[in-house]
Amino acid sequence: MTRPAPGLLAPAHLAVSGLSLSFGGLKALTDVSFEVRPGTITALIGPNGAGKTSLFNCISGFYRPREGHIRLDGQDITHTHPPARAKAGLARTFQNIALFKGMTVLDNIKLGRHAHMKTNLLQALAYWGVARREEMELRAEVERQIIDFLEIDHIRNKPVASLSYGLQKRVELARALAMRPRLLMLDEPVAGMNREETEDMARFILDVKEEWGISILMVEHDMGMVMDISDHVVVLNFGKVIAQGPPAQVQGDPQVAAAYLGSGNPAELMRRLSAVGEAA
Amino acid sequence: MRIATAKETYIADEGLLTTRTQRAWMIVLALVLVLAPFVLNAYWLYLACLVAINVASATGLNILTGYTGLVSLGQAAFMAVGAYAVAFLDGHLGTPFLLNIFAAGLVAAAVGVLVGVPSLRVKGLYLAIATIAASFILHFVFTNWVSVTGGMSGVNVAPARLFGIELASPFALYFVIVPITALMVLAAANLFRTRIGRAFIAIRDRDISAEVLGIPLLQYKLMSFALSSFYAGVAGGMWAYFFRVVTPESFPFATSIFFLAAVIVGGLGTILGPILGAAFMTLVPELLKYVVEWLGPVFPNAGAALSPVRTIVFGALIIFFLVFEPQGLAEIVRRIRRFFHLWPFKT
Ligand SMILES: Nc1ncnc2c1ncn2[C@@H]1O[C@H](COP(=O)(O)OP(=O)(O)O)[C@@H](O)[C@H]1O
Ligand SMILES: [Mg+2]
């Protein structure tokens, strides 16, 4: 099994500064600033409704923030269209899986590579030259780098709709990886999974970081997983960043606990947060 | 029972025909198509050409509606554009047959792109209405742009000529129309093995996530419109050489519904679907005509009494398929294939 050589995908540096977003009167995000350092895993946590998904939607270009900037390797992408961000190296998965249900696993994954391919309409109709070569290369790469890596070879020709929830989440990760991302964004990658599926997914995310060397930004409720695998944690509450730092520091931050619970007991906070994750 | 062979490499897996049986069937089909004109009488040959023309147009509509998820009721109008383009080029410029057919596709594609512009904003029923509106505008143009279209009385088209041979009979035209249609079907099958075809399907299934994957929606929706109406234009061009007269009533609005029904009955979003659907929609009314004739001696006056019944039976058949096989004729074929694939061990 060959995997991309380290450094093949240069990890991106994401900088969000002073981001604000509102829906009518509702302030979903207020002056949010944080960074994702190249090659690290940053976790975004906070209770339901804190604005985590909205923040993801700003970064991937669905929502237009009222104020603030989003920079990828110093380049301002705040106002570019989603396809341009995909080209720049941004890939994401969705909280509610957004796969193409009628297509096979393989076709879903292949779609991830769309923006990196060059076949034009005429070449596609004739399936000659570039078209044929590109499709063959794509298939070979997808098999080698993604299907083997995520251990989904037994389902490659199955329609996505026939798969379990856990496997669908994995296929969505596969499709995002096919985009050759430099920053991978995962919205609740293990929500609704059982223990075993969660452990598999945590392992895959760590492997992606270590073997592909890309930066990862992840929203997650599962505190055990967040504390285990992330390098940096950002805590969001009512659309504001109330704390950030290494997991151990955030975990012990009395301010975080106070903001959440009105008590000063971090252990209680973590218990409550995990409960939220399991309920969702 | 055929044992499923383990694929040696995925290269074979990426082919159009992946098993030996499929290749064998394709050769049989090709032979049948080549030999058919020597066996069929003039009437059935006429029908065969008509089916081929309709398959070309239905395949185009299927790219737009079946694969990209954009419902259009403008296919007949795009065919008309192609037919008029051929009539004009042939009559005024005298350009060669194949070039005219190709140009008919290009002109229709250009019109299709214009009609497709609203598709970025509207979908479903609203887009269908927009394409109906475009059809009526085009119909107005056909009746009133007399210098090009000949107005209500239309334009005549001289017989096609290819390599100095006059293609006036269905027999002669068959050998041009069927290969052109076959090429167009092949091109469509190829398309859906590549990034562009996948992008169309992605837009159909979920256009939000299509954008995140780097697929620019407007560009691809317009491309799908262009391609679909190119197919309609070529079909319309062949139609013009086949019937040799084009009037505003050659492609009534009902023809657009005919094509939508053909792709739905055949199976949306499959290559086989529009082929089966167009054949079904074209041939079943004819077959019912035969049934009525056979019943003639049994029931006196059958002709008069049964011809409305024919229309009703045709309508009922369409409804039957929609209700009992919403995935279309292509799905029935797939089930039969699977049956023989596993037979006799499993049904
Ligand atoms: N498209 C939208 N329109 C209006 N309100 C929204 C929209 N999306 C999110 N919100 C609101 O913004 C707040 C943050 O939601 P969200 O980002 O989904 O939170 P989280 O992902 O942290 O649970 C919530 O109050 C939610 O109701
Ligand atoms: Mg959320």
XYZ file of C-alpha atoms and ligand atoms in Angstrom:
655
model
C 0.000 0.000 0.000
C 1.449 3.343 -1.016
C 0.295 6.508 0.575
C 1.059 10.065 -0.344
C 4.620 10.863 0.582
C 4.877 13.202 3.566
C 4.764 16.762 2.377
C 2.980 15.866 -0.872
C 0.046 17.876 0.335
C 1.487 20.947 1.992
C -0.663 21.537 5.076
C -2.549 24.804 5.071
C -2.582 27.512 7.675
C -6.063 28.843 8.400
C -6.537 32.154 10.161
C -9.987 33.387 11.108
C -10.085 36.908 12.466
C -12.891 39.030 13.850
C -15.605 36.967 12.170
C -19.212 38.046 12.821
C -22.375 36.597 11.307
C -26.024 37.243 12.035
C -29.338 35.806 10.881
C -31.793 38.673 11.102
C -31.507 39.731 14.713
C -29.765 36.574 15.866
C -26.031 36.928 16.322
C -24.730 33.519 15.348
C -21.062 34.532 15.518
C -19.447 37.486 17.261
C -15.828 38.502 16.683
C -14.528 34.970 16.329
C -10.762 34.632 15.940
C -8.586 31.537 15.954
C -5.988 29.692 13.922
C -5.398 26.222 12.621
C -1.644 25.677 12.496
C -0.241 23.624 9.620
C -0.343 19.893 10.253
C -2.299 20.037 13.513
C -5.742 18.956 14.629
C -7.864 21.771 16.019
C -11.131 20.875 17.708
C -14.077 23.233 17.871
C -16.353 22.502 20.813
C -19.378 24.101 22.423
C -22.971 23.289 23.256
C -25.656 22.858 20.581
C -26.511 26.123 18.916
C -23.137 27.670 19.801
C -22.473 28.468 16.143
C -20.014 25.722 15.200
C -21.765 24.681 11.994
C -22.333 28.328 11.064
C -18.616 28.926 11.446
C -17.923 25.943 9.166
C -20.359 27.345 6.636
C -18.540 30.676 6.647
C -15.208 28.972 6.109
C -16.502 26.833 3.264
C -18.311 29.739 1.644
C -22.029 29.081 2.182
C -22.563 31.965 4.572
C -21.280 35.467 4.064
C -19.907 36.832 7.320
C -20.911 40.400 8.133
C -17.421 41.229 9.310
C -14.027 39.663 9.585
C -11.616 37.712 7.428
C -10.797 34.146 6.603
C -7.299 33.559 5.325
C -5.809 30.425 3.907
C -2.013 30.662 3.913
C -2.330 34.411 4.102
C -4.640 34.617 1.093
C -7.999 36.218 1.881
C -10.793 33.834 0.846
C -13.628 35.515 2.762
C -15.551 36.377 -0.374
C -14.616 33.655 -2.851
C -17.116 31.073 -4.117
C -17.143 27.521 -2.739
C -15.630 25.973 -5.909
C -12.668 28.364 -5.684
C -12.118 27.344 -2.056
C -12.169 23.709 -3.076
C -9.421 24.479 -5.554
C -7.458 26.286 -2.873
C -7.382 23.088 -0.829
C -10.414 23.223 1.430
C -12.491 20.079 1.908
C -15.261 19.352 4.373
C -17.781 16.811 5.542
C -21.249 17.654 6.787
C -22.988 17.143 10.105
C -25.850 15.495 8.200
C -24.050 13.364 5.669
C -24.180 14.941 2.222
C -23.214 12.088 -0.049
C -24.821 11.423 -3.422
C -27.145 8.642 -2.385
C -27.844 7.136 -5.783
C -24.185 6.779 -6.742
C -21.765 4.069 -5.778
C -19.089 4.589 -3.148
C -16.467 4.710 -5.884
C -18.268 7.404 -7.884
C -18.793 9.477 -4.755
C -15.090 9.346 -3.991
C -14.150 10.098 -7.596
C -16.302 13.202 -7.453
C -13.934 14.553 -4.839
C -11.228 14.875 -7.463
C -13.395 16.903 -9.847
C -11.641 20.226 -9.426
C -8.216 18.691 -10.038
C -9.129 17.124 -13.369
C -8.970 18.689 -16.800
C -11.101 16.594 -19.167
C -13.353 18.865 -21.200
C -16.745 18.088 -22.688
C -15.510 16.933 -26.093
C -12.860 14.672 -24.616
C -15.449 13.252 -22.235
C -17.881 12.423 -25.043
C -15.151 10.649 -26.996
C -13.449 9.150 -23.923
C -10.140 9.600 -25.685
C -6.762 10.960 -24.725
C -6.892 13.038 -21.592
C -10.294 11.687 -20.552
C -9.234 8.072 -20.597
C -5.838 8.703 -19.044
C -7.236 10.869 -16.253
C -9.966 8.400 -15.351
C -7.483 5.510 -15.193
C -5.041 7.498 -13.051
C -7.868 8.574 -10.803
C -9.093 5.042 -10.318
C -5.599 3.810 -9.510
C -4.987 6.608 -7.018
C -8.345 6.270 -5.342
C -7.769 2.550 -4.927
C -4.266 2.973 -3.556
C -4.502 6.056 -1.410
C -8.067 6.114 -0.204
C -9.971 2.859 -0.507
C -7.174 0.795 1.027
C -6.367 3.441 3.589
C -9.927 3.730 4.915
C -10.583 0.013 4.599
C -13.628 0.310 2.380
C -12.628 -2.034 -0.435
C -15.525 -4.387 0.281
C -18.115 -1.692 -0.444
C -16.594 0.200 -3.369
C -19.328 -0.759 -5.825
C -22.264 -0.467 -3.420
C -24.732 2.374 -3.667
C -24.193 4.721 -0.742
C -27.818 4.542 0.357
C -27.395 0.863 1.263
C -24.612 1.500 3.803
C -24.720 1.886 7.562
C -24.454 5.350 9.046
C -20.914 4.752 10.255
C -19.740 3.617 6.834
C -21.425 6.559 5.139
C -19.460 8.899 7.407
C -16.312 7.085 6.378
C -17.178 7.399 2.685
C -17.733 11.109 3.193
C -14.249 11.338 4.697
C -12.964 9.387 1.701
C -14.569 11.831 -0.704
C -13.091 14.773 1.175
C -9.634 13.160 1.037
C -10.012 12.639 -2.705
C -10.134 16.420 -2.976
C -6.426 16.484 -2.020
C -7.220 18.899 0.758
C -4.655 20.954 2.594
C -7.220 21.754 5.260
C -9.791 19.109 6.104
C -12.918 20.208 7.976
C -15.013 17.571 9.725
C -18.408 18.454 11.196
C -19.146 15.941 13.964
C -17.341 12.991 12.369
C -18.394 10.494 15.047
C -21.848 11.763 16.017
C -24.296 8.861 16.173
C -21.575 6.219 15.967
C -21.089 3.333 18.343
C -17.917 2.887 20.403
C -16.131 0.754 17.856
C -16.983 2.971 14.898
C -15.866 5.990 16.931
C -12.514 4.404 17.680
C -12.011 3.514 14.016
C -12.810 7.048 12.962
C -10.483 8.557 15.580
C -7.701 6.326 14.295
C -8.368 7.360 10.692
C -8.313 11.040 11.604
C -5.001 10.636 13.412
C -3.618 8.660 10.466
C -4.721 11.390 8.081
C -2.855 13.921 10.158
C 0.255 11.819 10.495
C 0.488 10.178 7.088
C -1.039 12.811 4.856
C 0.348 15.640 6.922
C -2.644 17.920 6.409
C -4.296 20.367 8.783
C -7.601 19.350 10.346
C -10.391 21.400 11.860
C -13.063 19.340 13.541
C -16.320 19.992 15.347
C -16.954 17.298 17.900
C -19.055 16.592 20.967
C -17.235 13.445 21.988
C -14.951 14.876 24.658
C -12.917 11.727 25.050
C -11.984 11.864 21.398
C -11.372 15.612 21.405
C -8.995 15.369 24.341
C -7.229 12.340 22.874
C -6.443 13.473 19.384
C -6.515 17.264 19.166
C -3.551 19.591 19.479
C -5.596 22.705 20.041
C -9.142 23.268 21.303
C -11.377 26.266 20.624
C -14.469 26.665 22.820
C -17.455 28.483 21.366
C -20.487 29.614 23.343
C -23.315 31.801 22.044
C -21.210 32.587 18.988
C -18.180 33.772 20.969
C -14.816 32.157 21.593
C -14.653 31.799 25.352
C -11.418 29.858 25.602
C -8.759 28.226 23.501
C -5.527 26.356 24.034
C -4.103 22.869 24.409
C -6.680 20.272 25.505
C -5.343 19.954 29.052
C -5.435 23.678 29.583
C -8.977 24.091 28.226
C -10.162 21.113 30.205
C -8.971 22.686 33.417
C -10.113 26.213 32.601
C -12.533 27.320 35.300
C -13.767 30.112 33.020
C -14.995 27.585 30.498
C -16.856 25.681 33.155
C -18.296 28.866 34.596
C -19.544 30.028 31.246
C -21.219 26.727 30.607
C -22.632 25.739 33.917
C -22.444 28.622 36.254
C -20.310 26.397 38.437
C -16.564 26.282 38.664
C -16.216 22.567 38.277
C -14.471 21.552 35.050
C -15.015 17.829 35.600
C -18.743 18.406 35.797
C -18.566 20.425 32.570
C -16.805 17.639 30.703
C -19.364 15.141 31.924
C -22.202 17.350 30.745
C -20.582 17.995 27.390
C -20.113 14.287 26.765
C -23.745 13.731 27.632
C -24.741 16.279 25.003
C -22.664 14.412 22.462
C -24.355 11.145 23.201
C -27.808 12.679 23.095
C -27.257 14.333 19.701
C -25.088 -19.994 -14.783
C -22.022 -17.906 -15.377
C -19.441 -17.701 -12.667
C -18.607 -14.096 -11.899
C -14.986 -13.655 -12.868
C -12.774 -11.822 -10.442
C -11.585 -8.649 -12.096
C -7.891 -8.874 -12.706
C -7.460 -5.177 -12.684
C -9.752 -2.252 -12.291
C -8.763 -1.169 -15.797
C -11.265 -3.676 -17.151
C -13.714 -2.495 -14.552
C -13.628 0.996 -16.046
C -14.634 -0.239 -19.504
C -18.016 0.365 -21.082
C -18.803 -3.311 -21.584
C -17.357 -5.197 -18.674
C -18.283 -8.806 -19.392
C -17.894 -11.085 -22.362
C -21.662 -11.606 -22.441
C -22.222 -7.879 -22.747
C -19.798 -7.709 -25.648
C -21.506 -10.654 -27.325
C -24.901 -9.009 -27.018
C -23.521 -5.814 -28.457
C -22.239 -7.653 -31.517
C -25.635 -9.317 -31.964
C -27.338 -5.934 -31.710
C -24.973 -4.420 -34.283
C -25.646 -7.289 -36.690
C -29.396 -6.931 -36.268
C -29.152 -3.202 -36.943
C -27.058 -3.752 -40.084
C -29.262 -6.503 -41.474
C -32.646 -5.052 -40.518
C -33.076 -2.832 -43.612
C -32.727 -5.857 -45.888
C -35.516 -7.657 -44.065
C -37.972 -4.947 -43.108
C -40.566 -3.598 -45.520
C -40.803 0.092 -46.306
C -43.304 0.791 -43.545
C -41.243 -0.816 -40.786
C -38.126 0.815 -42.130
C -39.870 4.144 -41.884
C -40.694 3.328 -38.254
C -37.127 2.219 -37.566
C -35.790 5.563 -38.766
C -38.356 7.399 -36.692
C -37.389 5.409 -33.608
C -33.705 6.215 -34.206
C -34.447 9.943 -34.510
C -36.523 9.839 -31.343
C -33.847 7.883 -29.483
C -31.314 10.598 -30.308
C -33.560 13.324 -28.962
C -34.662 11.342 -25.895
C -31.029 10.557 -25.057
C -30.368 14.290 -25.073
C -33.313 15.054 -22.828
C -32.182 12.315 -20.492
C -28.798 14.018 -20.044
C -30.606 17.140 -18.882
C -33.575 15.742 -16.998
C -32.502 12.235 -16.022
C -28.875 12.914 -15.137
C -28.732 16.599 -14.228
C -32.204 16.774 -12.671
C -33.402 19.771 -14.703
C -36.909 19.183 -16.019
C -37.406 20.540 -19.525
C -40.476 20.699 -21.708
C -38.622 22.369 -24.540
C -37.113 19.380 -26.353
C -39.543 19.618 -29.297
C -38.779 23.310 -29.770
C -35.040 22.568 -29.818
C -35.659 19.889 -32.422
C -37.580 22.440 -34.463
C -34.608 24.807 -34.271
C -32.420 22.031 -35.655
C -34.894 21.199 -38.400
C -35.180 24.830 -39.504
C -31.400 25.213 -39.383
C -31.047 22.279 -41.786
C -33.793 23.648 -44.049
C -32.087 27.040 -44.148
C -28.546 25.779 -44.688
C -29.648 23.288 -47.309
C -31.928 25.698 -49.146
C -29.943 28.926 -48.977
C -26.314 27.922 -48.682
C -26.321 24.445 -50.144
C -23.785 23.223 -47.588
C -23.214 19.460 -47.332
C -25.549 17.107 -45.519
C -23.393 16.039 -42.555
C -22.204 19.578 -41.942
C -25.813 20.779 -41.892
C -26.781 18.155 -39.344
C -23.867 19.129 -37.130
C -24.632 22.838 -37.521
C -28.261 22.114 -36.613
C -26.973 20.707 -33.325
C -24.806 23.752 -32.687
C -27.594 26.253 -33.396
C -29.977 24.340 -31.137
C -27.273 24.184 -28.432
C -26.880 27.966 -28.555
C -30.644 28.408 -28.153
C -30.620 25.808 -25.392
C -28.027 27.733 -23.413
C -30.202 30.849 -23.559
C -33.251 28.910 -22.412
C -31.165 27.322 -19.660
C -30.089 30.585 -18.048
C -33.015 30.654 -15.574
C -31.952 27.212 -14.300
C -29.512 28.750 -11.857
C -32.376 30.392 -10.009
C -35.347 28.114 -10.571
C -35.806 24.363 -10.424
C -38.446 21.700 -10.821
C -41.864 22.886 -11.868
C -40.750 26.492 -12.245
C -37.969 25.566 -14.628
C -40.404 23.379 -16.583
C -42.712 26.384 -16.953
C -39.802 28.532 -18.116
C -38.991 25.991 -20.829
C -42.660 25.923 -21.885
C -42.591 29.698 -22.189
C -39.447 29.453 -24.309
C -41.187 26.889 -26.527
C -44.040 29.286 -27.202
C -41.671 32.135 -27.957
C -39.817 29.910 -30.426
C -43.117 28.854 -32.007
C -43.915 32.532 -32.486
C -40.545 33.037 -34.154
C -41.141 30.065 -36.467
C -44.501 31.417 -37.642
C -43.372 35.012 -38.061
C -39.793 34.991 -39.288
C -41.096 34.263 -42.759
C -37.894 34.952 -44.708
C -36.150 32.073 -42.934
C -38.934 29.729 -41.851
C -41.473 30.254 -44.606
C -44.106 31.162 -42.027
C -47.148 28.936 -41.622
C -46.573 27.077 -44.875
C -43.055 26.130 -43.822
C -40.050 25.169 -45.954
C -39.294 22.212 -48.147
C -36.016 20.358 -47.843
C -34.300 18.700 -50.805
C -33.260 15.064 -50.401
C -29.987 14.597 -48.562
C -26.944 13.765 -50.657
C -23.896 11.971 -49.344
C -20.888 11.172 -51.537
C -23.024 11.883 -54.592
C -25.715 9.409 -53.564
C -29.226 10.717 -53.060
C -30.719 9.612 -49.747
C -34.409 9.876 -50.458
C -35.831 6.583 -49.233
C -36.036 5.350 -45.660
C -33.748 2.534 -46.794
C -30.974 4.936 -47.734
C -31.520 7.280 -44.795
C -31.505 4.368 -42.359
C -27.795 3.878 -43.028
C -27.065 7.453 -41.975
C -29.589 8.020 -39.226
C -28.938 4.843 -37.257
C -25.130 5.256 -37.140
C -25.469 8.904 -36.094
C -27.842 7.932 -33.304
C -25.575 5.070 -32.265
C -22.627 7.474 -32.049
C -24.656 9.882 -29.945
C -25.710 7.138 -27.546
C -22.099 5.988 -27.287
C -20.979 9.542 -26.560
C -23.566 9.825 -23.786
C -22.408 6.531 -22.287
C -18.816 7.795 -22.368
C -19.762 11.066 -20.759
C -21.027 9.355 -17.632
C -17.722 7.595 -17.142
C -15.948 10.921 -16.702
C -15.760 13.888 -14.349
C -18.299 15.858 -16.358
C -20.981 13.188 -16.218
C -20.382 12.693 -12.502
C -20.693 16.430 -11.963
C -24.111 16.388 -13.683
C -25.306 13.623 -11.374
C -23.910 15.451 -8.354
C -25.922 18.522 -9.301
C -29.039 16.390 -9.608
C -28.563 14.711 -6.247
C -27.482 17.631 -4.082
C -26.384 20.824 -5.618
C -25.071 22.333 -2.381
C -22.457 19.667 -1.846
C -21.635 19.696 -5.542
C -20.377 23.247 -5.053
C -18.203 22.271 -2.095
C -16.562 19.682 -4.324
C -15.580 22.447 -6.698
C -18.328 22.106 -9.309
C -19.476 25.521 -10.576
C -23.246 25.108 -10.842
C -24.116 27.627 -13.537
C -21.405 26.448 -15.897
C -22.437 22.813 -15.588
C -26.173 23.421 -15.784
C -25.676 25.426 -18.970
C -23.368 22.739 -20.335
C -26.094 20.184 -19.731
C -28.651 22.379 -21.482
C -26.279 22.899 -24.412
C -25.593 19.197 -24.792
C -29.220 18.200 -24.442
C -30.360 20.674 -27.058
C -27.441 19.741 -29.314
C -28.865 16.221 -29.330
C -32.334 17.644 -30.034
C -30.942 19.801 -32.847
C -29.209 16.877 -34.541
C -32.373 14.790 -34.167
C -34.420 17.655 -35.618
C -31.955 17.964 -38.496
C -32.288 14.274 -39.311
C -36.054 14.665 -39.022
C -35.980 17.469 -41.599
C -34.118 15.303 -44.118
C -36.469 12.442 -43.373
C -39.804 14.254 -43.778
C -38.452 16.899 -46.171
C -40.770 19.660 -44.988
C -40.648 21.727 -41.810
C -43.581 23.794 -40.569
C -44.369 25.360 -37.191
C -46.697 22.408 -36.588
C -43.996 19.781 -37.227
C -42.974 19.911 -33.572
C -46.061 20.731 -31.526
C -45.768 21.200 -27.777
C -47.205 17.704 -27.279
C -43.961 16.348 -28.766
C -42.046 17.734 -25.779
C -44.378 15.813 -23.503
C -43.823 12.758 -25.698
C -40.087 12.953 -25.032
C -40.459 13.536 -21.312
C -42.788 10.526 -21.166
C -40.268 8.497 -23.191
C -37.393 9.099 -20.768
C -39.605 8.472 -17.738
C -41.136 5.276 -19.121
C -37.706 4.123 -20.292
C -35.870 4.970 -17.093
C -34.455 8.340 -16.045
C -30.708 8.551 -15.638
C -29.821 5.369 -17.521
C -28.332 4.984 -20.995
C -30.730 2.200 -21.922
C -33.795 4.088 -20.668
C -34.317 6.623 -23.453
C -33.631 3.950 -26.090
C -36.339 1.681 -24.719
C -38.633 4.596 -23.889
C -38.429 6.179 -27.346
C -38.962 2.796 -29.013
C -41.922 2.081 -26.749
C -43.553 5.457 -27.304
C -43.050 5.305 -31.063
C -43.920 1.670 -31.701
C -46.685 0.799 -29.251
C -49.327 2.973 -30.963
C -48.409 1.233 -34.239
C -48.604 -2.224 -32.695
C -51.987 -1.353 -31.235
C -53.074 -0.431 -34.747
C -52.269 -3.986 -35.809
C -54.182 -5.406 -32.893
C -57.212 -3.386 -33.940
C -56.873 -4.721 -37.502
C -56.753 -8.311 -36.304
C -59.827 -7.735 -34.224
C -61.579 -6.343 -37.313
C -63.103 -9.655 -38.517
C -64.205 -10.545 -35.001
C -65.935 -7.283 -34.253
C -67.586 -5.642 -37.240
C -67.021 -1.888 -37.318
C -64.020 -2.464 -35.122
C -62.038 0.271 -36.817
C -64.368 3.054 -35.833
C -65.069 1.763 -32.357
C -61.575 0.670 -31.448
C -59.405 3.535 -32.582
C -60.281 5.691 -29.558
C -59.711 2.586 -27.433
C -56.222 2.443 -28.906
C -55.398 5.870 -27.530
C -56.816 4.925 -24.158
C -54.848 1.688 -24.022
C -51.672 3.579 -24.892
C -52.312 6.082 -22.107
C -53.143 3.297 -19.680
C -49.898 1.487 -20.538
C -47.888 4.588 -19.698
C -49.684 4.969 -16.387
C -49.187 1.268 -15.697
C -45.433 1.668 -16.062
C -45.299 4.797 -13.957
C -47.125 3.067 -11.125
C -45.646 -0.415 -11.243
C -42.161 0.303 -12.507
C -41.280 3.896 -11.654
C -37.648 3.128 -12.504
C -38.721 2.415 -16.050
C -38.181 -0.267 -18.663
C -34.423 -0.172 -18.092
C -34.983 -1.507 -14.575
C -37.063 -4.397 -15.922
C -34.235 -5.267 -18.299
C -31.753 -5.122 -15.441
C -33.854 -7.491 -13.389
C -34.102 -9.946 -16.273
C -30.339 -9.779 -16.705
C -29.738 -10.419 -13.035
C -32.117 -13.352 -13.182
C -30.160 -15.032 -15.969
C -26.887 -14.056 -14.380
C -27.642 -16.113 -11.293
C -29.978 -18.675 -12.822
C -30.578 -21.462 -11.919
C -29.210 -21.013 -8.405
C -31.096 -17.998 -7.307
C -33.994 -15.986 -8.579
N -29.562 29.273 8.094
C -29.885 29.737 9.314
N -30.890 30.648 9.449
C -31.220 31.129 10.669
N -30.614 30.753 11.803
C -29.618 29.857 11.746
C -29.200 29.290 10.487
N -28.192 28.422 10.724
C -27.980 28.434 12.054
N -28.827 29.297 12.666
C -28.845 29.601 14.098
O -27.536 29.958 14.480
C -27.237 29.410 15.742
C -26.007 28.533 15.635
O -26.357 27.328 14.948
P -25.296 26.250 14.518
O -24.173 26.934 13.844
O -25.990 25.191 13.756
O -24.817 25.668 15.917
P -24.005 24.357 16.276
O -23.502 23.734 15.031
O -22.920 24.853 17.175
O -24.942 23.467 17.023
C -28.463 28.670 16.223
O -29.195 29.517 17.077
C -29.215 28.395 14.945
O -30.597 28.335 15.192
Mg -23.810 21.811 14.227
